[in-house]
Amino acid sequence: MPPGQHMTAEEFRHYGRAMVDWVADYLERVDDLPVLSQVAPGEIRARLPANPPEDGEPFDDVLADVDRVIVPGLTHWQSPSFFAYFPANTSGPSILGEMLSAGLGVQGMLWATSPACTEVETLMLDWMAELLGLPERFRSDGAGGGVLQDSASSATLCALLAARERSTGGSGDSPAAQLVIYATSEAHSSVEKAARIAGLGSKGVHLIPIDEHHAMRPDALDAALTEDVAAGRTPCLVVATVGTTGSNAIDPVAAIAEITARHGAWLHVDAAMSGIAALCEELRWLHDGLDRADSYCVNPHKWMLTNFDCDCFYVADREPLVRALSILPEYLRNVASDSGAVVDYRDWQVPLGRRFRALKLWFVIRHYGGSGLRRHVREHVALAQEFADWVRADRSWELAAPAPLNLVCVRHRDGDAVTQQVLERLNASGAAYLTHTRLDDRFVLRVAIGGSATGRAHVERLWHLLRDTADAVSSESDR
Ligand SMILES: *Cc1c(COP(=O)(O)O)cnc(C)c1O
């Protein structure tokens, strides 16, 4: 290939195979790499030329730089010893689905710009509703339906825009009364961000007190709504979280739904990671009360073997959402849209353009089947429960929150300083990667178990590492 020209089909085949081999090798060896990247700020950039090449370069040189420059600057989210933040697990079928989506290069903003992109997506959202046992109201054959968003953050924003549309009667003007959103301090930061983006301001977020398990207190929600109405404000949106990011707290959705409905506000349920657990019938209690929610979201890109980005966002009534987000310029008018017989997903999201994301979900669901997906969730939940049992039985460590699913929050009994030093040393060693949060004003380690390749041996090793590191920290401070 003369660099600078298009790759021929033959060259694309050659490098495409090399790339697939590279990824397969990577996934085989990722267990041996230091989980948290050990580079200093600026180090990666310094290894690359400051200026873009004027003449094209051989693709072999580009691939060589992936190993030389990129890999050392990676934190390995696919490592089976990655227990930080939340899982972002992938799988063979998902990666191949992404590859196909890139190969097709389709823009699915309208039904007409690629009917398959829209119709497969609608069907996948219905399949997910069935697999998770979601209420009928979220299925596409009624007034509601689902759409793929890039992230749960976008789902929260779209829920707020739809809720605002409903509260203000769709004028599009600034409402006369101050609109208010309700969530706990443990809700995801995307709630406050959505309030800022939508122009509600800091006055527009009312934080509701939590109980001893870090879940929303319905009595406090009721009081807050009543107080705001009395003061002339308009309750617009309540965000309940099923599985908070910090500690996996589960807000009592049924009680919250009753209160929210009484005050005429919109209820959005954010189940970004934990909603995936509802694949398993024995864990569907998570969704008690969901049949009264106005919208719901869950991320296959966290815990269902599907590459980022893939968030399933459902509404019980699509009308306010579409009304809030639909603008029709002349250049997008077409017969199919005008007929009203098709869905145009550009009206269900903030951007206009959209990728063919449903392909990877279709590949994943067909490859694993419902039974394969459930097996994978059950395995992680069982490992987390076993880990929690080890902590309960230990004299030096304790649980910092209930661990109903796959996230276990722990702290050392000797206090914050020891817990924090254990975290820093463990992460610097590269043997595993954990992140922290604060609960009840104490420093807490989060162990999120959900990697595609994470098995019992990895969890057991983590437990030994935690105990050994704590022993080392304690014996040094004794000296
Ligand atoms: C991870 C998480 C989010 C954010 O997810 P993105 O898809 O990355 O925006 C929101 N809410 C909860 C409860 C989460 O766990």
PDB file of C-alpha atoms in Angstrom, residues 1 8 13 49 51 82 93 107 116 155 183 191 223 232 294 343 361 391 404 408 457 461:
ATOM      1  CA  MET A   1       0.000   0.000   0.000  1.00  0.00           C
ATOM      2  CA  THR A   8      -7.185  -1.865  -0.721  1.00  0.00           C
ATOM      3  CA  ARG A  13      -8.327  -7.943   5.243  1.00  0.00           C
ATOM      4  CA  PRO A  49       5.496  13.357  17.692  1.00  0.00           C
ATOM      5  CA  ASN A  51       3.003  17.412  14.946  1.00  0.00           C
ATOM      6  CA  PHE A  82     -10.309  -4.747  37.914  1.00  0.00           C
ATOM      7  CA  PRO A  93     -19.847 -11.075  20.252  1.00  0.00           C
ATOM      8  CA  GLN A 107     -26.065   6.977  10.556  1.00  0.00           C
ATOM      9  CA  ALA A 116     -32.639  -1.914  10.054  1.00  0.00           C
ATOM     10  CA  ALA A 155     -30.997   8.997  30.020  1.00  0.00           C
ATOM     11  CA  ALA A 183     -32.816  12.724  44.580  1.00  0.00           C
ATOM     12  CA  VAL A 191     -28.701  14.233  38.226  1.00  0.00           C
ATOM     13  CA  ALA A 223     -42.161  16.394  53.307  1.00  0.00           C
ATOM     14  CA  GLY A 232     -45.090  27.878  45.023  1.00  0.00           C
ATOM     15  CA  ASP A 294     -42.467   7.129  34.107  1.00  0.00           C
ATOM     16  CA  VAL A 343     -39.968   5.749  14.732  1.00  0.00           C
ATOM     17  CA  LEU A 361     -26.712  -6.020  21.801  1.00  0.00           C
ATOM     18  CA  VAL A 391     -15.259  -9.827  55.540  1.00  0.00           C
ATOM     19  CA  PRO A 404     -27.231  -7.110  48.139  1.00  0.00           C
ATOM     20  CA  VAL A 408     -19.103  -4.917  48.460  1.00  0.00           C
ATOM     21  CA  ALA A 457      -9.413 -17.164  42.089  1.00  0.00           C
ATOM     22  CA  ARG A 461      -6.495 -13.268  45.626  1.00  0.00           C
TER      23      ARG A 461
END
